[in-house]
Tab-separated table of C-alpha atoms in Angstrom:
chain	number	residue	atom	x	y	z
A	1	MET	CA	20.700	-25.616	-69.172
A	2	SER	CA	21.757	-23.894	-65.177
A	3	ALA	CA	20.393	-25.894	-62.637
A	4	GLU	CA	17.358	-23.348	-61.439
A	5	ASN	CA	15.953	-24.519	-64.724
A	6	VAL	CA	16.450	-27.670	-64.766
A	7	TYR	CA	13.585	-28.422	-61.349
A	8	LYS	CA	11.062	-26.079	-64.270
A	9	LYS	CA	10.874	-28.677	-66.439
A	10	PRO	CA	8.173	-31.140	-66.589
A	11	ILE	CA	7.676	-34.504	-64.186
A	12	THR	CA	8.314	-37.002	-66.856
A	13	LEU	CA	9.828	-40.428	-66.802
A	14	LYS	CA	12.222	-39.149	-69.182
A	15	ASN	CA	13.056	-35.665	-67.547
A	16	VAL	CA	13.483	-37.811	-63.959
A	17	MET	CA	15.593	-40.430	-64.639
A	18	SER	CA	18.022	-37.710	-66.860
A	19	PHE	CA	18.327	-36.428	-63.701
A	20	ALA	CA	18.101	-39.354	-61.350
A	21	LEU	CA	20.392	-41.603	-63.552
A	22	PRO	CA	23.794	-39.474	-63.246
A	23	THR	CA	23.483	-40.170	-59.374
A	24	ILE	CA	22.078	-43.686	-59.661
A	25	VAL	CA	25.355	-44.433	-61.768
A	26	MET	CA	27.412	-42.630	-59.021
A	27	SER	CA	25.719	-44.409	-55.994
A	28	VAL	CA	26.906	-48.067	-58.043
A	29	PHE	CA	30.551	-46.632	-58.995
A	30	MET	CA	30.668	-45.525	-54.741
A	31	SER	CA	29.221	-49.420	-53.533
A	32	PHE	CA	32.420	-50.560	-56.154
A	33	TYR	CA	35.301	-48.984	-53.858
A	34	THR	CA	34.336	-51.482	-51.070
A	35	MET	CA	33.287	-54.289	-53.365
A	36	VAL	CA	36.558	-53.624	-55.352
A	37	ASP	CA	38.556	-53.662	-51.811
A	38	GLY	CA	37.028	-57.117	-51.240
A	39	LEU	CA	37.628	-58.285	-54.927
A	40	PHE	CA	41.543	-57.529	-54.146
A	41	VAL	CA	41.739	-58.766	-50.611
A	42	SER	CA	39.995	-61.830	-50.630
A	43	ASN	CA	41.948	-62.989	-54.144
A	44	LEU	CA	45.115	-61.399	-53.577
A	45	ILE	CA	45.720	-62.092	-49.019
A	46	GLY	CA	42.935	-63.882	-48.509
A	47	THR	CA	39.129	-64.521	-47.052
A	48	ASN	CA	40.735	-63.770	-43.370
A	49	ALA	CA	42.029	-59.899	-43.930
A	50	LEU	CA	38.307	-60.343	-46.542
A	51	SER	CA	36.706	-60.555	-42.962
A	52	ALA	CA	39.039	-58.014	-41.167
A	53	ILE	CA	37.248	-55.238	-43.738
A	54	ASN	CA	34.295	-56.469	-42.302
A	55	PHE	CA	35.120	-56.661	-38.527
A	56	THR	CA	36.427	-52.305	-39.480
A	57	ALA	CA	33.280	-51.383	-40.496
A	58	PRO	CA	31.178	-50.432	-37.656
A	59	VAL	CA	34.120	-48.258	-36.601
A	60	ILE	CA	34.002	-46.361	-40.087
A	61	SER	CA	29.917	-46.243	-39.202
A	62	VAL	CA	30.881	-43.990	-36.367
A	63	VAL	CA	33.468	-41.764	-37.940
A	64	SER	CA	31.263	-40.925	-40.981
A	65	ALA	CA	27.761	-40.990	-38.982
A	66	ILE	CA	27.830	-36.948	-38.577
A	67	SER	CA	28.410	-35.944	-41.679
A	68	THR	CA	26.697	-37.733	-43.331
A	69	MET	CA	23.171	-36.631	-40.954
A	70	LEU	CA	24.441	-32.566	-41.769
A	71	ALA	CA	25.415	-33.334	-45.654
A	72	THR	CA	21.719	-34.696	-46.155
A	73	GLY	CA	19.676	-32.579	-43.784
A	74	GLY	CA	21.889	-29.667	-44.843
A	75	SER	CA	20.938	-30.206	-48.648
A	76	ALA	CA	17.176	-29.785	-47.936
A	77	VAL	CA	17.744	-27.065	-46.065
A	78	ILE	CA	19.424	-25.251	-48.422
A	79	MET	CA	17.324	-26.084	-51.692
A	80	LYS	CA	14.187	-25.259	-49.236
A	81	LYS	CA	16.194	-21.967	-49.227
A	82	ILE	CA	16.661	-21.791	-52.905
A	83	GLY	CA	13.082	-23.205	-53.793
A	84	GLU	CA	12.135	-19.628	-51.574
A	85	GLU	CA	14.695	-18.006	-53.522
A	86	LYS	CA	16.385	-17.320	-50.399
A	87	ILE	CA	19.841	-17.743	-52.216
A	88	LYS	CA	22.400	-15.733	-50.703
A	89	GLU	CA	21.706	-16.943	-47.328
A	90	ALA	CA	21.417	-20.241	-49.058
A	91	ASN	CA	25.244	-20.230	-50.025
A	92	GLU	CA	25.797	-18.468	-46.368
A	93	ASP	CA	24.540	-22.046	-45.070
A	94	PHE	CA	26.319	-24.244	-47.614
A	95	THR	CA	29.529	-22.669	-46.318
A	96	PHE	CA	29.270	-23.053	-42.567
A	97	LEU	CA	28.308	-26.634	-42.975
A	98	ILE	CA	30.953	-27.610	-45.149
A	99	ILE	CA	33.502	-25.561	-42.024
A	100	VAL	CA	31.637	-27.655	-39.396
A	101	ASN	CA	31.836	-30.914	-41.537
A	102	VAL	CA	35.950	-30.288	-41.934
A	103	VAL	CA	35.800	-29.292	-38.306
A	104	ILE	CA	34.380	-32.973	-37.422
A	105	GLY	CA	36.663	-34.948	-39.736
A	106	ILE	CA	39.510	-33.753	-38.033
A	107	PHE	CA	37.815	-34.916	-34.903
A	108	MET	CA	36.917	-38.402	-35.469
A	109	TRP	CA	40.240	-38.578	-37.172
A	110	LEU	CA	41.690	-38.975	-33.705
A	111	PHE	CA	39.025	-40.748	-31.908
A	112	GLY	CA	39.059	-43.409	-34.591
A	113	TYR	CA	42.838	-43.872	-33.814
A	114	LEU	CA	42.012	-43.489	-29.583
A	115	ILE	CA	38.935	-46.202	-30.114
A	116	MET	CA	39.918	-48.956	-32.597
A	117	ASP	CA	42.356	-51.532	-31.187
A	118	MET	CA	40.233	-51.183	-27.705
A	119	ILE	CA	37.538	-52.447	-29.864
A	120	PHE	CA	39.146	-54.870	-31.673
A	121	ARG	CA	40.636	-56.620	-28.830
A	122	LYS	CA	37.290	-56.446	-27.208
A	123	MET	CA	36.710	-59.209	-30.170
A	124	ASN	CA	38.693	-62.120	-29.411
A	125	LEU	CA	40.218	-62.416	-32.882
A	126	SER	CA	43.174	-64.071	-33.989
A	127	ALA	CA	46.661	-62.982	-33.962
A	128	GLU	CA	46.200	-62.356	-38.184
A	129	VAL	CA	43.037	-60.808	-38.458
A	130	PHE	CA	43.830	-58.546	-35.481
A	131	ASP	CA	46.911	-57.121	-37.206
A	132	TYR	CA	44.915	-56.962	-40.480
A	133	CYS	CA	41.938	-55.100	-38.693
A	134	HIS	CA	44.266	-52.662	-37.243
A	135	VAL	CA	46.514	-52.126	-40.472
A	136	TYR	CA	43.271	-51.111	-42.266
A	137	LEU	CA	42.123	-48.852	-40.511
A	138	SER	CA	44.632	-46.954	-39.563
A	139	ARG	CA	45.541	-45.980	-43.264
A	140	TYR	CA	41.633	-45.088	-43.621
A	141	LEU	CA	41.550	-42.887	-40.995
A	142	LEU	CA	44.538	-40.948	-42.170
A	143	PHE	CA	41.718	-40.330	-45.256
A	144	THR	CA	39.369	-38.854	-42.891
A	145	VAL	CA	38.414	-35.446	-44.033
A	146	PRO	CA	38.968	-36.136	-47.572
A	147	ILE	CA	36.312	-39.076	-47.636
A	148	LEU	CA	34.293	-36.156	-44.968
A	149	LEU	CA	34.384	-33.642	-48.218
A	150	MET	CA	33.487	-36.878	-50.282
A	151	ASN	CA	30.299	-37.461	-48.945
A	152	ASN	CA	29.423	-33.693	-48.312
A	153	PHE	CA	30.172	-32.928	-52.275
A	154	THR	CA	28.993	-35.556	-53.561
A	155	ILE	CA	25.151	-34.382	-52.143
A	156	TYR	CA	25.562	-30.792	-53.100
A	157	MET	CA	26.476	-31.308	-56.664
A	158	ILE	CA	23.602	-33.271	-56.940
A	159	ALA	CA	21.114	-29.890	-55.922
A	160	ALA	CA	23.586	-28.115	-57.510
A	161	GLY	CA	22.254	-29.409	-60.603
A	162	LYS	CA	25.879	-30.411	-61.574
A	163	SER	CA	24.491	-34.871	-61.145
A	164	ALA	CA	26.761	-35.745	-64.325
A	165	LEU	CA	29.841	-33.752	-62.798
A	166	SER	CA	29.033	-35.950	-59.561
A	167	MET	CA	28.878	-39.386	-61.646
A	168	SER	CA	31.966	-38.963	-63.080
A	169	CYS	CA	34.226	-38.195	-60.806
A	170	SER	CA	32.418	-41.147	-58.613
A	171	ILE	CA	33.909	-43.083	-61.843
A	172	ALA	CA	36.810	-41.630	-62.204
A	173	GLY	CA	37.265	-42.608	-58.876
A	174	GLY	CA	36.604	-45.498	-59.006
A	175	ILE	CA	38.404	-46.330	-61.985
A	176	LEU	CA	41.847	-45.201	-60.235
A	177	ASN	CA	40.527	-47.193	-56.937
A	178	ILE	CA	40.755	-50.682	-59.128
A	179	ILE	CA	44.255	-49.841	-61.039
A	180	LEU	CA	45.690	-48.803	-57.587
A	181	ASP	CA	44.081	-51.553	-56.109
A	182	TYR	CA	46.556	-53.646	-57.830
A	183	VAL	CA	49.467	-51.421	-58.047
A	184	PHE	CA	49.753	-51.529	-54.222
A	185	ILE	CA	48.662	-54.952	-53.511
A	186	GLU	CA	50.276	-56.846	-56.181
A	187	ILE	CA	52.807	-55.264	-57.418
A	188	PHE	CA	54.291	-53.127	-54.344
A	189	ASN	CA	52.955	-56.016	-51.861
A	190	LEU	CA	51.707	-53.864	-49.312
A	191	GLY	CA	48.875	-56.159	-48.716
A	192	ILE	CA	45.713	-54.802	-47.041
A	193	ALA	CA	47.431	-50.878	-46.496
A	194	GLY	CA	47.320	-50.767	-50.141
A	195	ALA	CA	43.424	-51.930	-50.627
A	196	THR	CA	42.599	-49.170	-47.675
A	197	ILE	CA	45.490	-46.305	-49.907
A	198	ALA	CA	43.903	-46.711	-52.525
A	199	THR	CA	40.215	-46.516	-51.441
A	200	GLY	CA	41.512	-43.013	-49.911
A	201	LEU	CA	43.121	-41.726	-53.260
A	202	GLY	CA	39.547	-42.275	-54.710
A	203	TYR	CA	37.418	-41.220	-52.414
A	204	SER	CA	39.744	-37.740	-52.657
A	205	VAL	CA	39.027	-37.335	-56.389
A	206	THR	CA	35.533	-36.264	-55.773
A	207	ALA	CA	36.634	-33.827	-52.932
A	208	VAL	CA	39.463	-31.950	-54.328
A	209	THR	CA	36.879	-31.741	-57.503
A	210	GLY	CA	33.975	-30.216	-54.972
A	211	LEU	CA	36.950	-27.468	-54.187
A	212	ILE	CA	36.954	-26.432	-57.273
A	213	ILE	CA	33.826	-25.937	-58.633
A	214	PHE	CA	32.290	-24.418	-55.288
A	215	SER	CA	35.092	-21.784	-55.622
A	216	ARG	CA	33.182	-20.719	-58.826
A	217	LYS	CA	30.962	-17.955	-57.825
A	218	ASN	CA	28.716	-19.201	-61.259
A	219	SER	CA	27.510	-22.155	-59.663
A	220	LEU	CA	23.959	-22.606	-57.896
A	221	LEU	CA	25.532	-23.199	-54.441
A	222	HIS	CA	29.347	-21.672	-53.937
A	223	PHE	CA	31.207	-20.552	-51.245
A	224	VAL	CA	30.887	-17.297	-49.802
A	225	ARG	CA	31.560	-15.700	-45.962
A	226	PRO	CA	30.297	-18.065	-43.595
A	227	VAL	CA	27.340	-16.959	-41.081
A	228	TYR	CA	27.051	-18.959	-38.242
A	229	ARG	CA	23.425	-19.645	-37.897
A	230	MET	CA	22.510	-21.674	-35.010
A	231	LYS	CA	18.651	-22.691	-36.264
A	232	THR	CA	20.222	-23.812	-39.654
A	233	LEU	CA	22.501	-26.141	-37.823
A	234	ILE	CA	19.720	-27.698	-35.728
A	235	ASN	CA	17.700	-27.974	-38.322
A	236	SER	CA	20.069	-29.600	-40.725
A	237	ALA	CA	21.029	-32.156	-37.926
A	238	THR	CA	17.393	-32.930	-37.147
A	239	ASN	CA	16.326	-33.025	-41.015
A	240	GLY	CA	19.402	-35.561	-41.415
A	241	SER	CA	18.660	-37.729	-37.955
A	242	SER	CA	17.668	-40.408	-39.812
A	243	GLU	CA	21.103	-40.701	-42.062
A	244	MET	CA	23.187	-40.620	-39.195
A	245	ALA	CA	20.910	-43.116	-37.186
A	246	THR	CA	21.405	-45.627	-40.277
A	247	ALA	CA	25.073	-45.092	-40.467
A	248	LEU	CA	25.426	-46.199	-36.318
A	249	VAL	CA	22.888	-48.416	-36.138
A	250	THR	CA	24.624	-50.074	-39.726
A	251	GLY	CA	27.888	-50.573	-37.952
A	252	ILE	CA	26.171	-51.768	-34.272
A	253	VAL	CA	24.210	-54.634	-36.101
A	254	THR	CA	27.445	-55.607	-38.698
A	255	MET	CA	29.450	-55.976	-35.365
A	256	MET	CA	26.297	-58.020	-33.999
A	257	TYR	CA	26.176	-60.222	-37.172
A	258	ASN	CA	29.573	-60.560	-36.802
A	259	TRP	CA	29.634	-62.063	-33.450
A	260	THR	CA	26.574	-64.225	-34.351
A	261	MET	CA	28.862	-64.964	-37.212
A	262	LEU	CA	31.889	-65.886	-35.116
A	263	LYS	CA	30.207	-67.796	-32.643
A	264	TYR	CA	27.654	-70.152	-35.409
A	265	VAL	CA	30.292	-71.053	-37.478
A	266	GLY	CA	33.874	-68.890	-37.130
A	267	GLU	CA	35.645	-66.117	-38.835
A	268	ASP	CA	34.867	-68.139	-42.157
A	269	GLY	CA	31.327	-67.078	-41.575
A	270	VAL	CA	32.344	-63.908	-41.131
A	271	ALA	CA	34.085	-63.879	-45.081
A	272	ALA	CA	30.892	-65.428	-45.937
A	273	ILE	CA	28.460	-62.610	-44.718
A	274	THR	CA	30.956	-59.877	-46.206
A	275	ILE	CA	30.188	-61.072	-49.556
A	276	ILE	CA	26.272	-61.003	-48.875
A	277	MET	CA	27.012	-57.893	-47.941
A	278	TYR	CA	28.299	-56.703	-50.950
A	279	VAL	CA	26.020	-57.771	-52.886
A	280	LEU	CA	22.921	-56.598	-51.192
A	281	MET	CA	25.097	-52.606	-51.463
A	282	PHE	CA	25.521	-53.153	-55.148
A	283	ALA	CA	21.876	-53.639	-55.861
A	284	THR	CA	20.662	-51.373	-52.764
A	285	SER	CA	23.342	-48.441	-54.009
A	286	LEU	CA	20.555	-48.066	-57.452
A	287	TYR	CA	17.846	-47.322	-54.469
A	288	THR	CA	20.467	-44.885	-52.387
A	289	GLY	CA	21.164	-43.104	-56.049
A	290	TYR	CA	17.898	-42.789	-57.295
A	291	THR	CA	16.399	-41.572	-53.763
A	292	TYR	CA	19.785	-38.975	-53.573
A	293	GLY	CA	18.973	-38.092	-57.563
A	294	VAL	CA	15.254	-36.493	-56.741
A	295	ALA	CA	15.828	-35.969	-52.870
A	296	PRO	CA	16.376	-31.539	-54.088
A	297	MET	CA	13.590	-31.868	-56.592
A	298	ILE	CA	11.103	-33.188	-53.722
A	299	SER	CA	12.837	-30.537	-51.611
A	300	PHE	CA	12.465	-27.639	-53.772
A	301	TYR	CA	8.855	-28.137	-54.889
A	302	TYR	CA	8.503	-28.509	-51.436
A	303	GLY	CA	9.596	-25.035	-50.968
A	304	GLU	CA	7.993	-23.615	-54.064
A	305	GLN	CA	4.748	-25.097	-52.661
A	306	ASN	CA	4.181	-26.627	-56.031
A	307	HIS	CA	1.852	-29.051	-54.914
A	308	TYR	CA	0.903	-30.890	-58.627
A	309	LYS	CA	4.663	-31.389	-59.100
A	310	LEU	CA	5.635	-33.041	-55.618
A	311	LYS	CA	2.242	-35.429	-56.280
A	312	LYS	CA	3.570	-36.672	-59.592
A	313	LEU	CA	6.898	-37.183	-58.533
A	314	ILE	CA	6.516	-38.910	-55.224
A	315	ARG	CA	4.611	-41.071	-57.377
A	316	MET	CA	6.408	-42.051	-60.328
A	317	SER	CA	8.525	-42.525	-57.525
A	318	LEU	CA	7.487	-45.503	-55.933
A	319	LYS	CA	6.495	-47.253	-59.201
A	320	ILE	CA	10.126	-46.963	-60.287
A	321	VAL	CA	11.537	-48.787	-56.757
A	322	GLY	CA	8.969	-50.758	-56.611
A	323	ILE	CA	9.889	-52.464	-60.146
A	324	VAL	CA	13.563	-52.192	-60.314
A	325	GLY	CA	13.087	-54.323	-56.447
A	326	VAL	CA	11.175	-56.965	-58.230
A	327	ALA	CA	14.449	-56.619	-61.074
A	328	THR	CA	17.429	-56.597	-58.279
A	329	LEU	CA	15.641	-60.132	-56.789
A	330	ILE	CA	15.757	-61.731	-59.203
A	331	LEU	CA	18.566	-60.953	-60.766
A	332	SER	CA	20.619	-61.466	-57.136
A	333	ILE	CA	19.499	-65.264	-56.912
A	334	ILE	CA	20.010	-66.150	-60.989
A	335	LEU	CA	23.147	-64.926	-60.703
A	336	THR	CA	23.987	-65.772	-56.636
A	337	GLU	CA	27.033	-68.610	-58.005
A	338	PRO	CA	28.723	-66.158	-59.874
A	339	LEU	CA	29.005	-63.404	-57.641
A	340	VAL	CA	29.684	-65.128	-54.484
A	341	ALA	CA	32.912	-66.866	-57.138
A	342	ILE	CA	33.757	-63.471	-58.079
A	343	PHE	CA	35.274	-63.166	-54.707
A	344	THR	CA	36.140	-66.676	-53.012
A	345	ARG	CA	36.476	-70.165	-54.508
A	346	PRO	CA	34.373	-72.805	-55.104
A	347	ASP	CA	36.477	-75.447	-52.669
A	348	ASN	CA	36.353	-72.979	-49.919
A	349	PRO	CA	33.680	-73.285	-47.184
A	350	VAL	CA	33.179	-69.601	-47.462
A	351	TYR	CA	31.699	-70.553	-50.899
A	352	GLU	CA	29.177	-72.733	-49.887
A	353	LEU	CA	27.945	-70.387	-47.070
A	354	ALA	CA	27.998	-67.328	-48.957
A	355	VAL	CA	25.955	-68.928	-51.787
A	356	ALA	CA	22.800	-70.701	-49.331
A	357	GLY	CA	22.942	-67.221	-47.524
A	358	ASN	CA	22.710	-64.673	-50.610
A	359	ARG	CA	19.419	-66.719	-51.461
A	360	ILE	CA	17.824	-65.876	-48.825
A	361	CYS	CA	19.164	-62.379	-48.070
A	362	SER	CA	17.749	-61.580	-51.299
A	363	THR	CA	14.156	-61.212	-50.406
A	364	ALA	CA	14.802	-58.888	-48.712
A	365	LEU	CA	15.631	-56.689	-51.833
A	366	ILE	CA	11.757	-56.444	-53.013
A	367	PHE	CA	11.259	-54.059	-49.809
A	368	ILE	CA	14.321	-52.359	-49.404
A	369	GLY	CA	13.486	-49.935	-52.350
A	370	ILE	CA	10.406	-48.599	-50.943
A	371	ASN	CA	12.109	-48.406	-47.236
A	372	ILE	CA	15.235	-46.308	-48.662
A	373	PHE	CA	13.093	-43.853	-50.655
A	374	ALA	CA	9.861	-43.215	-47.218
A	375	SER	CA	12.885	-42.072	-45.418
A	376	GLY	CA	14.790	-39.942	-48.078
A	377	MET	CA	11.580	-38.493	-48.953
A	378	PHE	CA	10.885	-37.466	-45.457
A	379	THR	CA	14.371	-35.946	-45.034
A	380	ALA	CA	13.863	-33.711	-48.308
A	381	LEU	CA	10.244	-32.747	-46.816
A	382	SER	CA	12.156	-31.684	-44.132
A	383	ASN	CA	10.346	-34.225	-41.716
A	384	GLY	CA	13.325	-35.333	-40.263
A	385	LEU	CA	11.186	-37.009	-37.202
A	386	ILE	CA	9.580	-39.332	-38.677
A	387	SER	CA	12.391	-40.045	-41.676
A	388	ALA	CA	14.430	-40.828	-38.013
A	389	ILE	CA	11.771	-43.197	-37.077
A	390	LEU	CA	11.834	-45.137	-40.396
A	391	ALA	CA	15.379	-45.492	-40.426
A	392	PHE	CA	16.327	-45.661	-36.592
A	393	SER	CA	13.219	-48.947	-36.577
A	394	ARG	CA	14.364	-50.523	-40.140
A	395	SER	CA	18.469	-50.511	-39.169
A	396	PHE	CA	17.841	-51.059	-35.729
A	397	VAL	CA	14.992	-51.740	-33.772
A	398	PHE	CA	13.053	-54.844	-36.434
A	399	MET	CA	17.181	-55.470	-37.387
A	400	VAL	CA	18.680	-56.036	-33.315
A	401	ILE	CA	15.241	-58.574	-32.949
A	402	ALA	CA	15.561	-60.723	-36.243
A	403	THR	CA	19.756	-60.566	-35.290
A	404	LEU	CA	19.366	-62.003	-32.017
A	405	LEU	CA	16.174	-64.050	-32.303
A	406	LEU	CA	15.821	-65.925	-35.641
A	407	PRO	CA	19.829	-67.532	-34.978
A	408	ILE	CA	18.080	-69.085	-31.789
A	409	LEU	CA	15.350	-70.832	-33.472
A	410	PHE	CA	16.833	-71.382	-36.956
A	411	GLY	CA	20.609	-71.099	-36.168
A	412	VAL	CA	22.306	-69.903	-39.125
A	413	THR	CA	19.726	-69.748	-41.061
A	414	GLY	CA	18.603	-67.272	-39.163
A	415	VAL	CA	20.943	-64.775	-39.955
A	416	TRP	CA	20.352	-65.073	-43.396
A	417	LEU	CA	16.569	-64.804	-42.302
A	418	ALA	CA	17.120	-61.597	-40.414
A	419	THR	CA	17.707	-58.799	-43.252
A	420	PRO	CA	14.697	-60.147	-44.956
A	421	VAL	CA	12.276	-60.678	-42.085
A	422	ALA	CA	13.363	-56.854	-41.234
A	423	GLU	CA	12.632	-55.077	-44.111
A	424	PHE	CA	9.363	-56.421	-44.325
A	425	ALA	CA	8.132	-54.960	-40.862
A	426	SER	CA	10.434	-51.972	-42.253
A	427	ILE	CA	7.861	-51.461	-45.410
A	428	CYS	CA	4.989	-52.208	-43.271
A	429	LEU	CA	5.531	-49.145	-41.440
A	430	SER	CA	6.749	-47.069	-44.228
A	431	ILE	CA	3.213	-47.400	-45.924
A	432	ILE	CA	1.250	-46.628	-42.929
A	433	MET	CA	3.881	-43.201	-42.766
A	434	LEU	CA	3.128	-42.907	-46.756
A	435	VAL	CA	-0.433	-42.745	-46.178
A	436	LYS	CA	-0.934	-40.694	-43.022
A	437	TYR	CA	0.760	-37.895	-44.634
A	438	ARG	CA	0.090	-37.637	-48.252
A	439	ASN	CA	-2.620	-34.774	-47.331
A	440	LYS	CA	0.163	-33.122	-45.143
A	441	TYR	CA	2.168	-32.674	-48.148
A	442	CYS	CA	-0.083	-33.155	-50.554
A	443	TYR	CA	0.822	-36.242	-52.248
């Protein structure tokens, strides 16, 4: 079935899930990239190396933020044009935005090298952790352009009706990452550098496949002679600003978490919070995958002005993410000890910290799904402003307030409470926006 006909199918649970399932699987496997690194690094090198991966996260967020903005925002702009049957113009914009991302990748690669050691020195890390941070990030930056292309092609494959291919690339990249992690760390004794190289090569699978697939003229989206349109760039940046804010702010909040844990517990606390972030990342990937999966459909129906399908899709989606939220909360609490044991032994002081923290942090899972979907939905509806307000409030305003205030009141427990409290405040704002704009967008 052609990509265009996929959007013509009726909105049923079976059809929506068949469209979104590949992106959910894809998103889960993408979360494995970081988790597998953490698993091998923690068990084969040590928890100090695991802490180093978390310390590098803010710089990695800066490197990828602009690309994420243009990829998500550009997809909404391009799919809206396809819904309006402006196919030629959509492909010109697609090619132009990919070129812009490559240029950004080269710039951010160089910029990352300039700032990384300066940032690490200000953290007052031990010599061992500092060295781990330097080695990990310096190797990661070598793969900046392939990683940014992977971010873009993952989203554009979904938009072009090739979500199964996107899923296959993510699975292949994840499997390659797992194999190479073991080979590089255990067999070749490359240490934390091996983990980074394995991740970069895993990401490159989608980048290389995308270059091949989008070079074919029979794809709904394909490379053509690019046309520079400032309006396209501005609209893409505006629509995707929430995703950029999320990426940037996630790095900032991660840094705040690290500093707080260093203050209250030390580097063991950073290792513990890294494990908890992996657990939350895995569960959150379900919501992110679903939202990425249905976002092109929302953009298409909005461009087509098909209010019936738009309303049915959005209401069904809210029910789905709500049910998944309850399920992931229950599972995360029940499986806390086995999940933490994957990364560290019970006799390690990090273990008890992570178990206690995960049981508290997991309560955020019941709210995260609605928050992610609401922000992604407004991006798909080309309302980047509201999407940005939701994302920025969730990822920065509420999180910063909670992270600064709660540890003062409750100590380390306050650190664990920060995420659930911030997510609860966010879902209140999400509900307000969903109700406020339902008549405008007819959902």
